Coordinates of C-alpha atoms in Angstrom, one line a residue:
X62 CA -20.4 -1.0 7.0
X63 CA -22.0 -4.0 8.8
X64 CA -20.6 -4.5 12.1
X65 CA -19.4 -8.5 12.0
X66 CA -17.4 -8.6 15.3
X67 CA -16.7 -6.7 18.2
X68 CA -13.6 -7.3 20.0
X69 CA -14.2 -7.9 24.1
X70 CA -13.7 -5.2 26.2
X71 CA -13.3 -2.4 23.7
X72 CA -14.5 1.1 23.7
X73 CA -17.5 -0.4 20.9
X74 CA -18.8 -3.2 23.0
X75 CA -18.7 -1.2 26.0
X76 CA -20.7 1.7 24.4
X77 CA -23.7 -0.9 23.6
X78 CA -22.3 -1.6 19.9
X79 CA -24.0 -5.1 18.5
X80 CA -23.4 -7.3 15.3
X81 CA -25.4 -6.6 12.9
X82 CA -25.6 -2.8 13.1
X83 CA -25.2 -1.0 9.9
X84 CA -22.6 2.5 10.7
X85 CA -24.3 5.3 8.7
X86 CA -22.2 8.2 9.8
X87 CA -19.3 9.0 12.3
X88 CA -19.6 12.6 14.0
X89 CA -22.2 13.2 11.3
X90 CA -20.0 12.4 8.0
X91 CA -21.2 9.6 5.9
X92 CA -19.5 6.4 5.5
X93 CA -20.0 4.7 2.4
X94 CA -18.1 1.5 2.7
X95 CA -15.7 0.2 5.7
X96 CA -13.0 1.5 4.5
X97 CA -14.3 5.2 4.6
X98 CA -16.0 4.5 8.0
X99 CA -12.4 3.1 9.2
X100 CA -11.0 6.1 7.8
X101 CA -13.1 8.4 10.2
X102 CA -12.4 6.7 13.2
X103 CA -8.7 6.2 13.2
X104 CA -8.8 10.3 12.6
X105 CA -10.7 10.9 15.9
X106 CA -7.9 11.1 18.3
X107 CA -8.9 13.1 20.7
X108 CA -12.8 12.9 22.7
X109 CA -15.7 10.6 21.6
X110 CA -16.9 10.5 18.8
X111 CA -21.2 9.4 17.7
X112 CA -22.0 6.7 15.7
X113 CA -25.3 6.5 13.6
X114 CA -26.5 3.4 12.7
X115 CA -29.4 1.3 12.2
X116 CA -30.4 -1.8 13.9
X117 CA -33.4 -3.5 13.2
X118 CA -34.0 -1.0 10.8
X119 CA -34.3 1.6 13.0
X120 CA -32.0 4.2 13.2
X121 CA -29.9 5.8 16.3
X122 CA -26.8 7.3 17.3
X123 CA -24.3 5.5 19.6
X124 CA -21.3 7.4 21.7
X125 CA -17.9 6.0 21.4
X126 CA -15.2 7.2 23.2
X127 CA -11.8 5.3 21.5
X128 CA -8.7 4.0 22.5
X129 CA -5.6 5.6 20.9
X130 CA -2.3 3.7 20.2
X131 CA 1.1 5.2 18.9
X132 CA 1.6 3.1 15.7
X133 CA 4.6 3.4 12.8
X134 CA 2.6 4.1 9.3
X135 CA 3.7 2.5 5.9
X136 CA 6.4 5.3 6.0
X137 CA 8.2 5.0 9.2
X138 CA 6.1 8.0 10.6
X139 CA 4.3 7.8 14.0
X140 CA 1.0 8.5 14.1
X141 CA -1.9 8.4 16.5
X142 CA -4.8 6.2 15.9
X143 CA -8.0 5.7 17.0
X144 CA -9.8 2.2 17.6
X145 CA -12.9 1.1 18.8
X146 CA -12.7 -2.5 18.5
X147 CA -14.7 -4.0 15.3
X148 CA -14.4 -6.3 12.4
X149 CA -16.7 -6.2 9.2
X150 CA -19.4 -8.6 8.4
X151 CA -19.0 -11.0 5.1
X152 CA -21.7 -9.0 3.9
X153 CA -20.4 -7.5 0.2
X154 CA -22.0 -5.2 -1.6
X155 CA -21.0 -5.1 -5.3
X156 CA -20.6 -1.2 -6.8
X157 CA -20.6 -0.5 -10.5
X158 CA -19.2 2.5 -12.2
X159 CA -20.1 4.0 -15.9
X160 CA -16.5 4.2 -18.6
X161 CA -15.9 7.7 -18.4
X162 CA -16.2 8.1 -13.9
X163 CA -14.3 4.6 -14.0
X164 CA -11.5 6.2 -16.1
X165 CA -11.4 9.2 -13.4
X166 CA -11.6 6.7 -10.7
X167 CA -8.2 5.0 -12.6
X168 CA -6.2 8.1 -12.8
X169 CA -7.0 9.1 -9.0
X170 CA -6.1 5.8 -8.0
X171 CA -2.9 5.9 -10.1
X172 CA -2.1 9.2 -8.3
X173 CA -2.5 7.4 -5.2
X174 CA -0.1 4.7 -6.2
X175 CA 2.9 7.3 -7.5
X176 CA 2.8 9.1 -4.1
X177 CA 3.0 6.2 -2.3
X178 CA 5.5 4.5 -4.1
X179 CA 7.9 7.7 -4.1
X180 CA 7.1 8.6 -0.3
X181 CA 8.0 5.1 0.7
X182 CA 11.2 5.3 -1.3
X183 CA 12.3 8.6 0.2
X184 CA 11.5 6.7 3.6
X185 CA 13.7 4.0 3.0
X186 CA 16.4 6.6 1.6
X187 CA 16.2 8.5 4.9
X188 CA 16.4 5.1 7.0
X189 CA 12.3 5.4 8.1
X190 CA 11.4 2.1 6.7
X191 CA 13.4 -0.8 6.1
X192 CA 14.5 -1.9 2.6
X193 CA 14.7 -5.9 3.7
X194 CA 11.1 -5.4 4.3
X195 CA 9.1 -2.9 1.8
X196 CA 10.9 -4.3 -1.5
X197 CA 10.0 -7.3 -3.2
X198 CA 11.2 -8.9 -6.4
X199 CA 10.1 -11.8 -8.8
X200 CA 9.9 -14.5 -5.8
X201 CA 7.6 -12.1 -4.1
X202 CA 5.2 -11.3 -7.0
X203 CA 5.0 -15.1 -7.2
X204 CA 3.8 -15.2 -4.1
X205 CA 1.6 -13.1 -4.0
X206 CA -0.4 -13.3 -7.5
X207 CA -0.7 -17.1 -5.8
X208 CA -2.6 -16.0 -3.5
X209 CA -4.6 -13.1 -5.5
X210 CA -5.2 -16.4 -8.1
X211 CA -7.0 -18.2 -4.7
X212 CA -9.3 -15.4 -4.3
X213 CA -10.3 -15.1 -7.9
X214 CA -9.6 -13.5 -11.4
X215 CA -10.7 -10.1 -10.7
X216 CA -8.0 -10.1 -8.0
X217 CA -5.7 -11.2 -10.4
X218 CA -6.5 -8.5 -12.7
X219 CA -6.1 -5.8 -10.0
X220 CA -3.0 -7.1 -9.3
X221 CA -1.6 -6.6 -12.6
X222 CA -3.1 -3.4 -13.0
X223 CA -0.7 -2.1 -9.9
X224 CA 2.8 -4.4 -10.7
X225 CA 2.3 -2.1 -14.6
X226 CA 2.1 0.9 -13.3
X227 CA 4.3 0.1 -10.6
X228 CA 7.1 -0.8 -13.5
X229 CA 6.0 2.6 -14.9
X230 CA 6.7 5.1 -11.7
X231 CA 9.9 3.1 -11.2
X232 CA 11.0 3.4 -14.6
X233 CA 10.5 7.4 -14.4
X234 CA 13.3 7.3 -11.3
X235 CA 16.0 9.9 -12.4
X236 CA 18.3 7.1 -12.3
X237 CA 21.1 6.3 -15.0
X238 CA 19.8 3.4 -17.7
X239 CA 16.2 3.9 -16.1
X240 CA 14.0 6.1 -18.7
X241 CA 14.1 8.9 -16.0
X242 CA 17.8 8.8 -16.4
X243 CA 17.6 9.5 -19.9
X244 CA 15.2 12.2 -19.2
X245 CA 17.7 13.5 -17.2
X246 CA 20.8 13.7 -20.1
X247 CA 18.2 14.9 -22.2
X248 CA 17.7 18.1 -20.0
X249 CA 21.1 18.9 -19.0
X250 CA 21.9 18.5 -22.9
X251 CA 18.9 21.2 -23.1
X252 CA 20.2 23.6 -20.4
X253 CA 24.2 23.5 -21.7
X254 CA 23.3 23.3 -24.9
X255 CA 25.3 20.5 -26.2
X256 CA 25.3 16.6 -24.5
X257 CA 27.6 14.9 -21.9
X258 CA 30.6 13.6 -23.3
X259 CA 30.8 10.0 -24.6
X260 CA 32.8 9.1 -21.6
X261 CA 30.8 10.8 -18.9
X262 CA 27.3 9.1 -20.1
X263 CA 29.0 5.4 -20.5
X264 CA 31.1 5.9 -17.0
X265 CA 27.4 6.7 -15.7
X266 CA 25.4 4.2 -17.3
X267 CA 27.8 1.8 -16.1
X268 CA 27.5 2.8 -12.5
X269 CA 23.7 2.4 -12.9
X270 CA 23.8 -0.8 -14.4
X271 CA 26.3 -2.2 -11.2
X272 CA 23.9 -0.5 -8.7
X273 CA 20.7 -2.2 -10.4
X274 CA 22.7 -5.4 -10.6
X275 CA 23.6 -5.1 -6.4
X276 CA 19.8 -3.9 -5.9
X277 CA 18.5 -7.3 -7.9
X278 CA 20.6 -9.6 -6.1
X279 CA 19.5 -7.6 -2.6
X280 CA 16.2 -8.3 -3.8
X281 CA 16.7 -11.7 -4.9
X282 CA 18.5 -12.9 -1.6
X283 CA 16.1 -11.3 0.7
X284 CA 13.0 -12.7 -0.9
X285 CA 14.5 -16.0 -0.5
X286 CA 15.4 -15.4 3.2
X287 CA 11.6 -14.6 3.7
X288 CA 9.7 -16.8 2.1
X289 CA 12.0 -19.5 2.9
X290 CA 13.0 -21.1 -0.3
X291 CA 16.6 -22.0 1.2
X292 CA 14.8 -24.4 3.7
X293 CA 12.8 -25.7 1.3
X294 CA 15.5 -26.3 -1.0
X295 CA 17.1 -27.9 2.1
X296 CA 14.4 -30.1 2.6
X297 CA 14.5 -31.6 -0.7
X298 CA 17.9 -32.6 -0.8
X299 CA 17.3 -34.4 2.8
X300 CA 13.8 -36.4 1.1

């Protein structure tokens, strides 16, 4: 929670704020990492809020009162947030958890991930978010495993972690030829007490199949669109 930056003529350089304080607590709740000290602030939308912090190892408190901005979230929703106007120091602190709290830690996080991932769809299906621009395919994971490959393996290996389970919660959609679609047939067969005919299951699966077909080539055409790859095919037929 090192303060790296302060941005010029925000709330925190105008309340005294320096690089190189350490945040402690905000309004007297402790912040453990940046991301939890973030967390705090954007939450304080209304009045100041006090810092603690330590500079030169000595420790005082600091009144901030923020600026708030109307901002869309991940889901299309608007939301209020607070800033104050800092960046983070390079400063990393490395933090090591025992098998059995790092197997909790995995299932919370894994939570996290399957709410997300169905909120956002139910966004898109509503018309909150765009669909061109929260869905990538193969071209995109490319992408972007290139660039968790420049930051190192453990990147990598976080990134894998998410595109399984991400696989996983899709998978479990109640959609026809998608495991949740079989869960599905297999409860209505339960409830009736006999299955779908032949004909009903194949006319389904079939509509499945050409609506997973249409979303691939969606998915396919707009990755190429944003990442370019028709003008770079372009410009290797013109070299």
């Amino acid at each position: 929670t090192e303060v790296g930056t302060l941005l010029k003529d925000y709330p925190a350089e105008k309340a005294g704020l320096m690089a190189g304080d350490v945040v402690t607590a905000v309004d007297g709740k402790r912040a453990g990492d940046w991301e939890e000290m973030t967390g705090l602030i954007r939450k304080r939308v209304e009045g100041a809020l006090v810092l603690s912090i330590e500079r030169g190892g000595e420790p005082q408190d600091v009144t901030v009162t923020p600026s708030v901005r109307q901002t869309r979230d991940i889901f299309g929703n608007d939301v209020k947030t607070a800033m104050i106007g800092i960046g983070p120091s390079e400063k990393i602190t490395k933090v090591r958890y025992g098998v059995i709290e790092s197997f909790g830690m995995g299932a919370k996080k894994l939570a996290q991930l399957t709410l997300i991932t169905y909120k956002a769809l139910w966004s898109i299906i509503v018309g909150r978010v765009s669909m061109k621009e929260s869905m990538t395919g193969p071209i995109g994971i490319f992408m972007i495993t290139g660039k968790a490959a420049q930051l190192g393996f453990i990147y990598i290996f976080h990134l894998m972690g998410v595109l399984s389970a991400s696989l996983a919660i899709f998978n479990l959609l109640p959609f026809p030829v998608l495991d949740g679609g079989h869960m599905i047939f297999l409860g209505l067969e339960k409830l009736r007490g006999k299955p779908l005919s032949v004909k009903a299951q194949e006319t389904i699966a079939n509509i499945g199949v050409t609506a997973l077909i249409l979303l691939t080539v969606f998915i396919f055409y707009n990755d190429m669109m944003k990442f370019g790859v028709f003008s770079k095919i372009g410009g290797l037929f013109k070299k």
